[in-house]
Short mmCIF file of C-alpha atoms in Angstrom, two decimals:
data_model
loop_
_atom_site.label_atom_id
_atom_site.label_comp_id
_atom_site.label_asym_id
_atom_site.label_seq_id
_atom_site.Cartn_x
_atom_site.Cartn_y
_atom_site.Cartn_z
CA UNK A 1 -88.36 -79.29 -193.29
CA UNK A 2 -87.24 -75.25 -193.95
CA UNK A 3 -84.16 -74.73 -194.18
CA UNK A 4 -83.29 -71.18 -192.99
CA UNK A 5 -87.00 -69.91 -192.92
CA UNK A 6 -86.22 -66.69 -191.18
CA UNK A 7 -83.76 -65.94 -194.24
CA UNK A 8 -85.82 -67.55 -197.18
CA UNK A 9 -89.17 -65.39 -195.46
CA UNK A 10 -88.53 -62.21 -193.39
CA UNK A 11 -85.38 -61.12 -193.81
CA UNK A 12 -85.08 -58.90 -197.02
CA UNK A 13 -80.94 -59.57 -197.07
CA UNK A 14 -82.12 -62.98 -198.22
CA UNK A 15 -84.23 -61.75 -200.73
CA UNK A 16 -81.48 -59.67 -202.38
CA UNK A 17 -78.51 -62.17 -202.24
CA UNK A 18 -81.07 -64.55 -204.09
CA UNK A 19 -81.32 -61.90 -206.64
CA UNK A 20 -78.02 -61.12 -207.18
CA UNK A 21 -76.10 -64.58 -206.29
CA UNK A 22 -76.05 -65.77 -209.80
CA UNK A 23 -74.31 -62.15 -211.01
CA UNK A 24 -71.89 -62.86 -207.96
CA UNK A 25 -68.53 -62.96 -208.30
CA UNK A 26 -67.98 -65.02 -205.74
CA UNK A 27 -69.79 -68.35 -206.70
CA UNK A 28 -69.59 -72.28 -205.64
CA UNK A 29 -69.25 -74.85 -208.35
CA UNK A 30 -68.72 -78.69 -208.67
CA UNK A 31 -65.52 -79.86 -210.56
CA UNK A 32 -67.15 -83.23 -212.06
CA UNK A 33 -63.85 -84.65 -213.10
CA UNK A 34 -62.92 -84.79 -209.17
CA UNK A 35 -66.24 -85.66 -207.78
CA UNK A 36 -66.77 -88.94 -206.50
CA UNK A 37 -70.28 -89.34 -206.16
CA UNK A 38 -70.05 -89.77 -202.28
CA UNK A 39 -72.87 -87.59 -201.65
CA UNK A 40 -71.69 -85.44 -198.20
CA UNK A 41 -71.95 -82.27 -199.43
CA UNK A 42 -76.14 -83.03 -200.04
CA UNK A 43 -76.49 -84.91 -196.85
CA UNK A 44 -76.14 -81.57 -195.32
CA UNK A 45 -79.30 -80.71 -196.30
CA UNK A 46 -78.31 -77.51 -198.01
CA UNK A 47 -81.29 -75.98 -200.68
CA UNK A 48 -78.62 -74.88 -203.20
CA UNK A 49 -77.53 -78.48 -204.01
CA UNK A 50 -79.89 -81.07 -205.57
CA UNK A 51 -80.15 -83.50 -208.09
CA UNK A 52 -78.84 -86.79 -208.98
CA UNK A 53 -75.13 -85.63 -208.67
CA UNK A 54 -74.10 -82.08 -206.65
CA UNK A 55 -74.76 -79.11 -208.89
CA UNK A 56 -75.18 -76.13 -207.01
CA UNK A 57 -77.75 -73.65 -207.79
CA UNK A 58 -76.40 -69.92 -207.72
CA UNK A 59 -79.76 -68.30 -206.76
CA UNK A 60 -80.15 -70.33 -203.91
CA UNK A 61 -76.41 -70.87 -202.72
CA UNK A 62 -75.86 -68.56 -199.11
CA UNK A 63 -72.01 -68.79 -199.95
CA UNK A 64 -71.27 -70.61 -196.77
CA UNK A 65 -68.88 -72.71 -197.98
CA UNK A 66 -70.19 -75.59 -195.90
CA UNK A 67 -70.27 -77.73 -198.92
CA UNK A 68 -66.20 -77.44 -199.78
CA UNK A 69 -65.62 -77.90 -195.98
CA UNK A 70 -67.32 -81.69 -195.90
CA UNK A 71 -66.43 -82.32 -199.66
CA UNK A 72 -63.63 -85.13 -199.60
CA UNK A 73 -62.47 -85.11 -202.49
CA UNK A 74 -61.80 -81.06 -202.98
CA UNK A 75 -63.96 -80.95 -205.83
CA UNK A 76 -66.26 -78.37 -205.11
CA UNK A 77 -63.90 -74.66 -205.45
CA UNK A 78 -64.90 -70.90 -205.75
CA UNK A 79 -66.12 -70.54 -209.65
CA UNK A 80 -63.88 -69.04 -211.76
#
């Protein structure tokens, strides 16, 4: 499964928000003291969170915001 293969492969906006999404200063993070483990922010099947438990990875995060909308437990917040 791609996810976003027009973005991650043609479109050269892609290519530059990869490049400069971990200079950003708008930026995603997971607040481990409030996470809960449930999972619903991966089960959306988004590329920029993976492991074990959520941690999002900058270079591959679109900045959607997705993630914080399904998270139930508020812990994922714009990075300080």
């Amino acid at each position: 499964k791609y996810y976003r293969p027009f973005c991650k492969y043609v479109c050269p906006l892609g290519a530059i928000y990869g490049l400069f999404n971990p200079v950003a200063l708008y930026r995603l993070q997971v607040d481990e003291n409030k996470c809960i483990g449930c999972k619903s922010c991966m089960r959306l099947g988004c590329p920029a969170i993976s492991g074990r438990s959520p941690v999002i990875d900058a270079a591959k995060c679109a900045g959607c915001g997705m993630c914080a909308a399904v998270c139930k437990c508020s812990a994922i917040r714009e990075r300080a």
